Coordinates of C-alpha atoms and ligand atoms in Angstrom, one line a residue:
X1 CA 0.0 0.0 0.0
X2 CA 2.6 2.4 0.2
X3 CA 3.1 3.4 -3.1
X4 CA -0.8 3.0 -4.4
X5 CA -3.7 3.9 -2.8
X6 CA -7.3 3.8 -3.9
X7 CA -10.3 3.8 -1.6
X8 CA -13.7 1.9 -2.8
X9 CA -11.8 -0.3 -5.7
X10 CA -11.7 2.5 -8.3
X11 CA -9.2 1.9 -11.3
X12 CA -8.5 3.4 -15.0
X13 CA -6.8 1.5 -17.9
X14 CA -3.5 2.8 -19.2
X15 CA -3.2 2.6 -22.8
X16 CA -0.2 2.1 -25.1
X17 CA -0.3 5.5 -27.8
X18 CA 1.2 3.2 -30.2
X19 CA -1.3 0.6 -30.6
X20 CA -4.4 2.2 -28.6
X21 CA -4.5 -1.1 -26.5
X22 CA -4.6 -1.5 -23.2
X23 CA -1.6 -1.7 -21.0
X24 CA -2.7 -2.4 -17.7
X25 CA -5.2 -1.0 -14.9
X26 CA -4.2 1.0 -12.1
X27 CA -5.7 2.2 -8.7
X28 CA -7.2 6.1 -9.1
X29 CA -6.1 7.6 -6.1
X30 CA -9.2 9.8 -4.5
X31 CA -9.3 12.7 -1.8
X32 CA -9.7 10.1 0.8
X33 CA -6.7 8.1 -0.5
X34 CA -4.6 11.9 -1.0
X35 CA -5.3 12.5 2.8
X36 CA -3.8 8.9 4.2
X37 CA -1.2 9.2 1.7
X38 CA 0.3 12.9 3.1
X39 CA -1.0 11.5 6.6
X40 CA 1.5 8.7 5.9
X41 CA 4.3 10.6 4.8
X42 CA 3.9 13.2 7.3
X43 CA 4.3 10.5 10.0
X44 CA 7.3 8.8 7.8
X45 CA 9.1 12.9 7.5
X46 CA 9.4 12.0 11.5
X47 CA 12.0 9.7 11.1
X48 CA 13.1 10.5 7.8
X49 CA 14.7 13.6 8.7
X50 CA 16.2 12.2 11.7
X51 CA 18.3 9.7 9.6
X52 CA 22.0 10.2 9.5
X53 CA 23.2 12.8 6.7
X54 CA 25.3 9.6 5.6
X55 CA 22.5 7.0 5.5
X56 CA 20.2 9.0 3.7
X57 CA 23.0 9.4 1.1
X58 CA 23.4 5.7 1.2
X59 CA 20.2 4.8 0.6
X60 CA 19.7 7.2 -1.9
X61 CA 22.7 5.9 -3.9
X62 CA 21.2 1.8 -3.3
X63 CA 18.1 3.7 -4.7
X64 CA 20.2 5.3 -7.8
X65 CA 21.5 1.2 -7.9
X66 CA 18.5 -0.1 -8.0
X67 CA 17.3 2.3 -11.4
X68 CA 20.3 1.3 -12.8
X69 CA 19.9 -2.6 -13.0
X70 CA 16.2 -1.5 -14.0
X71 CA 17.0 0.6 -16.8
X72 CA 15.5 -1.8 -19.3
X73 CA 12.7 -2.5 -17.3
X74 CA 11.8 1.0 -16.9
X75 CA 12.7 1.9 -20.5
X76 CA 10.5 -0.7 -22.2
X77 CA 7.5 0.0 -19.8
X78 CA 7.9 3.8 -20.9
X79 CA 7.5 2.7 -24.1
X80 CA 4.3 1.0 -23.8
X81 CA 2.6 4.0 -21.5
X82 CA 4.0 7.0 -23.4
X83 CA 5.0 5.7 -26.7
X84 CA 8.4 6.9 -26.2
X85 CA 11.3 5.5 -28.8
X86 CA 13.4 2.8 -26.6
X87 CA 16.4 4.3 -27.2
X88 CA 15.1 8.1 -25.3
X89 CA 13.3 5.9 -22.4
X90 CA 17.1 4.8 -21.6
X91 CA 18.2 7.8 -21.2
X92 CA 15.1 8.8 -19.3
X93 CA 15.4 6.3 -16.7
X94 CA 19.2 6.4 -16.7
X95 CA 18.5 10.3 -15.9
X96 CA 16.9 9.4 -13.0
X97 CA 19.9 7.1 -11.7
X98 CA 22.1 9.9 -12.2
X99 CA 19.9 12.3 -10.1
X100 CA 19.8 10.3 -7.6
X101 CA 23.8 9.8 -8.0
X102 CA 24.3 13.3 -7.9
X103 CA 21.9 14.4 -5.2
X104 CA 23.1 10.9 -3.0
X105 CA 26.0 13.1 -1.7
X106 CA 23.8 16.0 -1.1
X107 CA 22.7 15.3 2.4
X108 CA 26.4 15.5 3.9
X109 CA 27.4 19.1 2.0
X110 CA 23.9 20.8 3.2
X111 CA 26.6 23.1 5.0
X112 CA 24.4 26.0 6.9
X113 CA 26.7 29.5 7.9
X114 CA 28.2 30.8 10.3
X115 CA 28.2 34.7 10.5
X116 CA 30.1 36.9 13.5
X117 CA 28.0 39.2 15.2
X118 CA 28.4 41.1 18.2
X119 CA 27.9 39.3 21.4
X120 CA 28.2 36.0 19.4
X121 CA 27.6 33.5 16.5
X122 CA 25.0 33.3 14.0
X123 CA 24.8 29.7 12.9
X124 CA 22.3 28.1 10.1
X125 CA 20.6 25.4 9.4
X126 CA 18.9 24.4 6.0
X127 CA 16.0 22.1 7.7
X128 CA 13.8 19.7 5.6
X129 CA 10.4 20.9 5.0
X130 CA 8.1 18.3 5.3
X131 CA 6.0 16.6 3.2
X132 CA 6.7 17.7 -0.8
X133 CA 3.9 17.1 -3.3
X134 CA 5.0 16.4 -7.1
X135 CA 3.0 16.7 -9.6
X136 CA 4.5 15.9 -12.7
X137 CA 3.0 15.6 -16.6
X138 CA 2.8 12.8 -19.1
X139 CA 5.5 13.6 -21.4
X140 CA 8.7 13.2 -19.5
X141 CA 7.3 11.1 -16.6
X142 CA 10.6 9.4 -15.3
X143 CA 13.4 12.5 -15.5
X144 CA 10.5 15.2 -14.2
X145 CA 9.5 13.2 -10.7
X146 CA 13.6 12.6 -10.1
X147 CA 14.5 15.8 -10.5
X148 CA 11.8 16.7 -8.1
X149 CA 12.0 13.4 -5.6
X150 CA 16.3 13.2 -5.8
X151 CA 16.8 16.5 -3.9
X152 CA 13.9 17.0 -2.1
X153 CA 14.2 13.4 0.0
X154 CA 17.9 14.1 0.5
X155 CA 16.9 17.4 1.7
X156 CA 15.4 15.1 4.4
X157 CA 11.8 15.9 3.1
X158 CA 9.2 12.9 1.9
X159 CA 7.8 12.8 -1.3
X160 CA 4.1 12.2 -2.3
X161 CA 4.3 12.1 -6.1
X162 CA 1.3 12.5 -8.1
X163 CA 2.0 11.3 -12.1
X164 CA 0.1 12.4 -15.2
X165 CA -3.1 10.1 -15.5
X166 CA -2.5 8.7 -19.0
X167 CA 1.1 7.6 -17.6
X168 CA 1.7 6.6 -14.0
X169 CA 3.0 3.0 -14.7
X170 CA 6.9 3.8 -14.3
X171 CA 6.4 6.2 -11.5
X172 CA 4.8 3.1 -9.6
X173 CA 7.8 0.9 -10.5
X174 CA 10.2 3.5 -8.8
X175 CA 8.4 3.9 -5.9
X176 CA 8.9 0.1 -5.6
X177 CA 12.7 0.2 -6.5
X178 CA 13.0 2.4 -3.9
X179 CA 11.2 0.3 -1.0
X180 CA 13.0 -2.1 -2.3
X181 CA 16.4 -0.3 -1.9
X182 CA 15.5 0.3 1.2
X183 CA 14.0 3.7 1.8
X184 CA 11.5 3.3 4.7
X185 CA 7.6 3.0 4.2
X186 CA 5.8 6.9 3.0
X187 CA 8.9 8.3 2.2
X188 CA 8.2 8.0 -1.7
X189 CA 4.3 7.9 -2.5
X190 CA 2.9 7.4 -5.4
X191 CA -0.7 8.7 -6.1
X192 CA -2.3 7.6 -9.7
X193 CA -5.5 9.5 -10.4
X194 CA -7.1 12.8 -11.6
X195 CA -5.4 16.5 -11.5
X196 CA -8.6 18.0 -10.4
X197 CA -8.5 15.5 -7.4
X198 CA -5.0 14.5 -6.3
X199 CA -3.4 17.4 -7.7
X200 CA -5.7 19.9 -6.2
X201 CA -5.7 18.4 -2.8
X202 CA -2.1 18.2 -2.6
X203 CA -2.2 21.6 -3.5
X204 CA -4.6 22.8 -0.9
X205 CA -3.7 20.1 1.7
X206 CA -2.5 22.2 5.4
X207 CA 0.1 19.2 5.4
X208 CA 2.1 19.4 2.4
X209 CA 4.7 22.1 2.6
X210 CA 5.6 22.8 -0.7
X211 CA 4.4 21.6 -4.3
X212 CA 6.5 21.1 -7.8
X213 CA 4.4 21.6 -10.3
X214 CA 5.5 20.6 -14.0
X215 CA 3.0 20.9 -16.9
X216 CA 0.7 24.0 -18.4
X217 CA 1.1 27.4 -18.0
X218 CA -2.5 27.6 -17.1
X219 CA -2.5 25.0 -14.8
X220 CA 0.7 26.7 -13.2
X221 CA -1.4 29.4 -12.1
X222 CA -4.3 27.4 -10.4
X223 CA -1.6 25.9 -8.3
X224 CA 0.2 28.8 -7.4
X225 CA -2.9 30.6 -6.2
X226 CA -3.4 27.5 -4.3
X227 CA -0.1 27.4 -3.0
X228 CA -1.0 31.5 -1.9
X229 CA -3.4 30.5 0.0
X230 CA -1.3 28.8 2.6
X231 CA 2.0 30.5 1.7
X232 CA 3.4 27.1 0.2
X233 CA 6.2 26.6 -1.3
X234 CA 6.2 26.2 -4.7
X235 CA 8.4 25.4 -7.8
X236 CA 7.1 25.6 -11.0
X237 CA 8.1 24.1 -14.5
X238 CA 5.9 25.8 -16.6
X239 CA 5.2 25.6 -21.1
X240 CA 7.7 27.1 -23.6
X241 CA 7.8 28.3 -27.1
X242 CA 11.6 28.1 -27.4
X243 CA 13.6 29.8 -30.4
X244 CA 16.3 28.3 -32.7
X245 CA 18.1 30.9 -33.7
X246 CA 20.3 30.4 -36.8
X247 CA 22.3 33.1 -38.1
X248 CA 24.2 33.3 -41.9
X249 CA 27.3 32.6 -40.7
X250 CA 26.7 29.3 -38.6
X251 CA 27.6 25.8 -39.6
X252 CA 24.4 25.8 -41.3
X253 CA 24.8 21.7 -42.3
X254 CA 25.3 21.0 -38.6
X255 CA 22.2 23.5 -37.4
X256 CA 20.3 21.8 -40.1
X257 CA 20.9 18.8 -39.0
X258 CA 20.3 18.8 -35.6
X259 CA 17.0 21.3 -35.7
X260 CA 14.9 17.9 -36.2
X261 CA 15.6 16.7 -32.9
X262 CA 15.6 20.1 -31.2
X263 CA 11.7 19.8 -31.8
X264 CA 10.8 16.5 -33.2
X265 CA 12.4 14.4 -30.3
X266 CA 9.4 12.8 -28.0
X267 CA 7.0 13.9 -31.3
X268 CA 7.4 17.7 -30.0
X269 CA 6.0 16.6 -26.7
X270 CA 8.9 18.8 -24.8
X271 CA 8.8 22.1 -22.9
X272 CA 12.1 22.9 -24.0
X273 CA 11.1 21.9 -28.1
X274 CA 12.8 24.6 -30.7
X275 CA 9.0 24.9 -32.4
X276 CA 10.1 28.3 -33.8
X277 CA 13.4 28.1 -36.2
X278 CA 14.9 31.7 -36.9
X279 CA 17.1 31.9 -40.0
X280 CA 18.9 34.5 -41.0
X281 CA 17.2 35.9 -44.1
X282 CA 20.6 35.9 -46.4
X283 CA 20.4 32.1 -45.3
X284 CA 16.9 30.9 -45.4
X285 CA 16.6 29.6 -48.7
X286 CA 19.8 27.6 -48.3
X287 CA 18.8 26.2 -44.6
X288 CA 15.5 25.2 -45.8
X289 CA 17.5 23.2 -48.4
X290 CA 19.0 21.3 -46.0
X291 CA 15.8 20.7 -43.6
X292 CA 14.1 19.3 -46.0
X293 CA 15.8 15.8 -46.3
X294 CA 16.4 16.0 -42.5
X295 CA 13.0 16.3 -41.9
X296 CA 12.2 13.8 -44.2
X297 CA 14.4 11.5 -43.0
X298 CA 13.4 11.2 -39.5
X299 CA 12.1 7.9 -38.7
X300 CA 8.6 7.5 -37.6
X301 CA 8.3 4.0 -36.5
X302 CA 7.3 1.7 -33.6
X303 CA 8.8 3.4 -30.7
X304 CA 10.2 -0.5 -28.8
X305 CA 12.5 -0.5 -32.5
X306 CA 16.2 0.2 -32.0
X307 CA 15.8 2.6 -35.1
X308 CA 12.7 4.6 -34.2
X309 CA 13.6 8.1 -33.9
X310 CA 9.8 9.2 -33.4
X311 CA 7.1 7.9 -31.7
X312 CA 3.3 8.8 -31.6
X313 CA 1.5 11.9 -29.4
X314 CA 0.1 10.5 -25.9
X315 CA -3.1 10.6 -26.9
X316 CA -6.0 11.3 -29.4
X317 CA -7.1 13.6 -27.6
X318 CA -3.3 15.1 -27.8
X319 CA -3.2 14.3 -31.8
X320 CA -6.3 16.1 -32.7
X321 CA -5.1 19.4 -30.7
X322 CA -2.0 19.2 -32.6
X323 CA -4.1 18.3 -35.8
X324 CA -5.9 22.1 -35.1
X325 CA -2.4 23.8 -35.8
X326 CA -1.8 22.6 -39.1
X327 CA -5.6 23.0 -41.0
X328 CA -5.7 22.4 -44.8
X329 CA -4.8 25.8 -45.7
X330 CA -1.9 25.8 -43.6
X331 CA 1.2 26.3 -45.5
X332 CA 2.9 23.4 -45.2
X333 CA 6.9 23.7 -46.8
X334 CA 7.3 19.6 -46.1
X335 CA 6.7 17.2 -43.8
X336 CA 8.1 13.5 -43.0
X337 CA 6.2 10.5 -42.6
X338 CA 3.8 8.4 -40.1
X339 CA 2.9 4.5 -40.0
X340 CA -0.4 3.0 -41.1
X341 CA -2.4 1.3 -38.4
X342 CA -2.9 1.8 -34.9
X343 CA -1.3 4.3 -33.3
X344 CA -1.9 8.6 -32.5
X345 CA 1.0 9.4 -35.1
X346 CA 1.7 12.6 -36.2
X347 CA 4.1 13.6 -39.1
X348 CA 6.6 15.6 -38.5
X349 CA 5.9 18.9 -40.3
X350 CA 7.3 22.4 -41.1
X351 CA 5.8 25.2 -41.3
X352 CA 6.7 28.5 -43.7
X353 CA 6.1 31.4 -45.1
X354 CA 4.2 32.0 -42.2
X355 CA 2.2 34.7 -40.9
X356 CA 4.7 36.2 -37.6
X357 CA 0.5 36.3 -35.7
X358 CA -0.2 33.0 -36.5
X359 CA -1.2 30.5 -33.7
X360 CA 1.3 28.0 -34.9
X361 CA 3.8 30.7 -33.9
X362 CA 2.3 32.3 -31.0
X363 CA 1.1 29.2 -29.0
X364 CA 2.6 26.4 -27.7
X365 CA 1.4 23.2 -29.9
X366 CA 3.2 20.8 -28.1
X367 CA 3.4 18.3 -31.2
X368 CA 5.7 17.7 -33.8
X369 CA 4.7 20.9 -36.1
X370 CA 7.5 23.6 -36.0
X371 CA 7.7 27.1 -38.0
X372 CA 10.3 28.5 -39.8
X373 CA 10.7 32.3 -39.8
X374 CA 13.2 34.6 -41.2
X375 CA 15.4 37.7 -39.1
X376 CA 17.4 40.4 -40.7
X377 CA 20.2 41.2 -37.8
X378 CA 21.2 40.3 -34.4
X379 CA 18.5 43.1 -33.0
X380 CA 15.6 41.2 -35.1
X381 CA 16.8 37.9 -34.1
X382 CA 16.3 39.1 -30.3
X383 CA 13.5 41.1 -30.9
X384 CA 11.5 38.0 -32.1
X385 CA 13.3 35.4 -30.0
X386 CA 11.7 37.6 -26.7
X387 CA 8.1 37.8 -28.6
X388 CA 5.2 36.0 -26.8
X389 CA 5.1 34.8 -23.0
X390 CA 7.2 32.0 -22.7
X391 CA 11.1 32.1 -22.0
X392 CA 12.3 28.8 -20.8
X393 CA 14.7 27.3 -23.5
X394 CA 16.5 28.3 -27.0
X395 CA 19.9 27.7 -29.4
X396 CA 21.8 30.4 -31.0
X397 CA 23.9 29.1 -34.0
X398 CA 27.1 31.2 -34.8
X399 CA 30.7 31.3 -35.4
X400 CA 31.1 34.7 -34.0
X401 CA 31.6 34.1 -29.9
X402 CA 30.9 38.0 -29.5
X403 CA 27.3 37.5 -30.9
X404 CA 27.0 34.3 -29.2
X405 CA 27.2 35.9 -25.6
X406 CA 25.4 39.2 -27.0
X407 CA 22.4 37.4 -28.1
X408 CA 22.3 35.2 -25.1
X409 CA 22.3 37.7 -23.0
X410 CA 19.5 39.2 -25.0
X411 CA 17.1 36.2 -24.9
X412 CA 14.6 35.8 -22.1
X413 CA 15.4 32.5 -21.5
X414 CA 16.3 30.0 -18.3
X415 CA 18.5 27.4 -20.9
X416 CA 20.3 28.3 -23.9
X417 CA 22.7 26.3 -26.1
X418 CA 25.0 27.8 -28.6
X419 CA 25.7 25.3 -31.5
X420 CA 23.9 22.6 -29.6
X421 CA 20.3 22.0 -29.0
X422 CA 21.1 20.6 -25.8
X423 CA 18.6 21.8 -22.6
X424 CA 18.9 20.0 -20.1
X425 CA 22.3 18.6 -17.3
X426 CA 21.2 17.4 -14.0
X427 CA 24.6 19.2 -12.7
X428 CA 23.6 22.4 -13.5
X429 CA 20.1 24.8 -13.0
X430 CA 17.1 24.5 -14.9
X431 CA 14.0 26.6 -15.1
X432 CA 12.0 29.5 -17.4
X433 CA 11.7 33.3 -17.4
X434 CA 8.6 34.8 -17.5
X435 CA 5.4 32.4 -17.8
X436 CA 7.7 29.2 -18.2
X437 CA 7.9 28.8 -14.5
X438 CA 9.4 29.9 -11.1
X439 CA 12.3 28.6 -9.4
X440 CA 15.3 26.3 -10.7
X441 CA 15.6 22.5 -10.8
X442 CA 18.8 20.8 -10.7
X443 CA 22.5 21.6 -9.9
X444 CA 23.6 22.1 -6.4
X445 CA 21.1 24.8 -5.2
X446 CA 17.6 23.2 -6.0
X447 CA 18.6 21.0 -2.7
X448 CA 17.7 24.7 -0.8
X449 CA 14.6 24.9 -2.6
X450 CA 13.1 22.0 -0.4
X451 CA 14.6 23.3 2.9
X452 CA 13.8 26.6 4.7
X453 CA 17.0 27.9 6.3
X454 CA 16.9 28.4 10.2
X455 CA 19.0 31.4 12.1
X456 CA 20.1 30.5 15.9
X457 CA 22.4 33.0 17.8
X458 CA 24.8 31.6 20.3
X459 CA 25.9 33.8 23.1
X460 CA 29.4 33.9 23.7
X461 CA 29.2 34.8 27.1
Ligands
NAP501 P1 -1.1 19.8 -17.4 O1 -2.4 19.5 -18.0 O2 -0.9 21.2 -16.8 O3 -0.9 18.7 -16.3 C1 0.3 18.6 -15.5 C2 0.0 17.8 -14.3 O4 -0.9 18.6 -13.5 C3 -0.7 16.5 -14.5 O5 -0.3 15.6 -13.5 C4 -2.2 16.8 -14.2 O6 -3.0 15.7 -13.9 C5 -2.0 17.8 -13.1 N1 -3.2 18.7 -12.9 C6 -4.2 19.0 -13.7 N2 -5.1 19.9 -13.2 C7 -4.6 20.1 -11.9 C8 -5.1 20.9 -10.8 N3 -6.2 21.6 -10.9 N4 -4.3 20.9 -9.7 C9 -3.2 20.2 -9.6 N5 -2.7 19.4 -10.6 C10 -3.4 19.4 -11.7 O7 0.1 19.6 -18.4 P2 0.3 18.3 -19.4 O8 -0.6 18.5 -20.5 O9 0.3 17.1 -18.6 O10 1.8 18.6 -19.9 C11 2.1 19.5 -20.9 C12 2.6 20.8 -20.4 O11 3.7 20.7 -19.5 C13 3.1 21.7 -21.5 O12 2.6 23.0 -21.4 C14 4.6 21.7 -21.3 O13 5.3 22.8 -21.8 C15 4.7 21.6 -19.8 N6 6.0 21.1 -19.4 C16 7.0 21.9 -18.9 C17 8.2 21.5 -18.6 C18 9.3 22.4 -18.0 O14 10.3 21.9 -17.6 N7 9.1 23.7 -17.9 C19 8.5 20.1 -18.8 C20 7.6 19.3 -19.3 C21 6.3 19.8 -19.6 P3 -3.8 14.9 -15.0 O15 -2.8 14.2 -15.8 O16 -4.6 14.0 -14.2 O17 -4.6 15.9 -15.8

């Protein structure tokens, strides 16, 4: 019971994108179910944070062991629930062993200060919080909960994790990898059910101290005027419309050739997805040349083959939002292709000429649809980068180091890569400007984010 709890028998099916079949049935967690859980945990924080700075590493890193000799267990089930190609879903859950790595030596650097004043000391203390709700979406379900599990338990805080509905299954398998690791009872829950009902109660629950929140923008909201209420805590990981920004005199072959998997990896499905390429306007044509058989040649395919480099949306409910972007009018340059049968596949698909007020370029789509739109200068290149709400990820491609830093420093934006489409390290912070989020994952200073830091003055006399 401690990683699932259901009261009255209720259950859900969880069904492979790829072939629309069901998977398996799991418990749906209610309000009743929500309150034991944090009662649980609460109880477990108790001893928890009373566990030796070098035994909570150690059990962390038999936790981080445990992934490890799972990482094709985990990998293949991720495939099934959320259609991801097998050779992401190992990087996924090997993500998660190396969070849990990193933040394993955590609990025995969470140095406090000390600070001379007059009469005395000042000493501090970075002490756990309590009990940390998750709530994490469908499309990166592994590496989102350990980035928000790994620092918050060895911050000495427990974890009740609530998962995305249409994918809870490898959630549930770590909680057991960790029991079975031996991290006590409640200190890793996991919760399957509804965002309107475990999500919200976690949210408004007096016993949960602070929430991480990964998914919408608009759902980011709701939970932070939750979290007001009670003067929670909060991290948030919120949408993105990141910019690729590729100017004339990049390695345009290399920028072409990775801009497919800036936005196409995980069919689009990706906060951090370049869904907006900006090309240089003395370069466009010439870029678009080279897009075209890159695009073309991504491989659409059954995401449990070795070769699949794309697998289908989450769900048709996901597909036909996606669908909405890209109407029969829209101006399509080229697009790759999808499989026949089963399956909510979506090709992948560019976009251009297109108008700069267009949905496709204003909005989040969250698919595998990207739009490509041409800059004059450096200025122009900013200028558009910054348009719209979102600021949490980007790529400048250059050869000039003095417009790499100046545009970097220009964009509104938590993660930027220059020549590389890379977003995210677990070594180092993570998070979005403006409505992308609140707060930074990752590196060594989320661990403070899940501990409130305590002043005590010590008399010298
Ligand atoms: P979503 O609809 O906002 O849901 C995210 C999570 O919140 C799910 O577990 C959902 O549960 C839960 N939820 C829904 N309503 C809730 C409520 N009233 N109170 C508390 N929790 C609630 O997002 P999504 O569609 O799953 O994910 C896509 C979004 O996530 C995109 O906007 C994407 O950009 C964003 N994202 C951001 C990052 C980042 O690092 N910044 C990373 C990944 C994804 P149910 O599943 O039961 O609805």
């Amino acid at each position: 019971m401690s990683s699932t709890l259901s009261q009255g028998g209720l259950s859900y099916d969880v069904v492979d994108p790829a072939t629309e079949q069901v998977v398996t049935t799991v418990p749906r967690t209610d309000v009743a179910g929500t309150d034991t859980a944090v009662a649980r945990a609460q109880r477990a924080f108790e001893t928890w944070r009373q566990v030796a700075p070098a035994d909570r590493g150690r059990l962390l890193h038999r936790f981080a062991e445990a992934v490890d000799a799972s990482v094709e267990e985990l990998a293949r089930l991720e495939v099934r629930n959320a259609g991801h190609t097998i050779g992401n879903a190992r990087w996924e859950a090997g993500n998660v062993r190396d969070v849990l790595t990193y933040y394993s030596a955590a609990p025995e650097r969470l140095f406090g200060r000390q600070i001379p004043v007059a009469g005395g000391v000042d000493i501090t203390f970075h002490e756990p919080l309590g009990v940390v709700g998750v709530i994490v979406p469908w499309n990166f379900p592994m590496p989102i909960a350990g980035w928000a599990f790994a620092p918050a338990l060895a911050a000495g805080n427990t974890v009740v994790l609530k998962p995305a509905e249409l994918t809870p299954l490898t959630a549930l398998r770590l909680a057991e990898l960790a029991l079975d690791a031996g991290l006590p009872e409640d200190v890793l829950t996991v919760l399957p059910g509804k965002g309107s009902v475990v999500g919200q109660r976690l949210v408004e629950h007096p016993d949960v101290r602070k929430i991480v929140f990964t998914g919408s923008t608009e759902v980011g909201k709701k939970v932070m005027a939750g979290c007001a209420d009670r003067v929670k805590r909060v991290t948030l990981e919120l949408g993105g419309k990141s910019a690729n920004v590729v100017f004339a005199d990049a390695h345009l072959e290399r920028a072409a050739a990775s801009a497919p998997y800036a936005v196409f990896d995980n069919a689009g499905q990706d906060g951090c997805a370049r869904s907006r390429i900006l090309v240089q306007r003395s370069a466009y044509d010439r870029f678009l040349e080279l897009l075209e058989p890159a695009v073309k040649g991504v491989r659409v395919e059954d995401p449990a083959s070795e070769s699949s480099e794309m697998g289908p949306l989450i769900s048709r409910t996901q597909r036909d939002r996606v669908a909405a972007y890209v109407p029969d009018d829209a101006p399509v340059a080229f697009r790759g292709t999808t499989p026949d049968g089963p399956g909510f596949w979506f090709p992948p698909t560019v976009l251009t000429p297109v108008d700069p007020q267009d949905r496709a370029v204003t909005e989040e789509i969250f698919g595998p649809v990207v739009a490509v739109v041409p800059f004059e200068d450096e200025d122009d290149a900013v200028r558009i980068a910054n348009q719209g709400e979102y600021g949490l990820s980007g790529s400048i491609w250059t050869r000039d180091l003095g417009r790499a830093l100046r545009v970097s420093r220009g964009i509104e934006a938590g993660n930027l890569s220059v020549n590389s489409n890379s977003s995210v390290r677990y070594s180092t912070p993570f998070g979005g400007f403006k409505q992308s989020g609140l707060g930074r994952e990752l590196g060594p200073d989320a661990l403070h984010s899940f501990t409130d830091e305590k002043n005590v003055f010590l008399a010298a006399e």
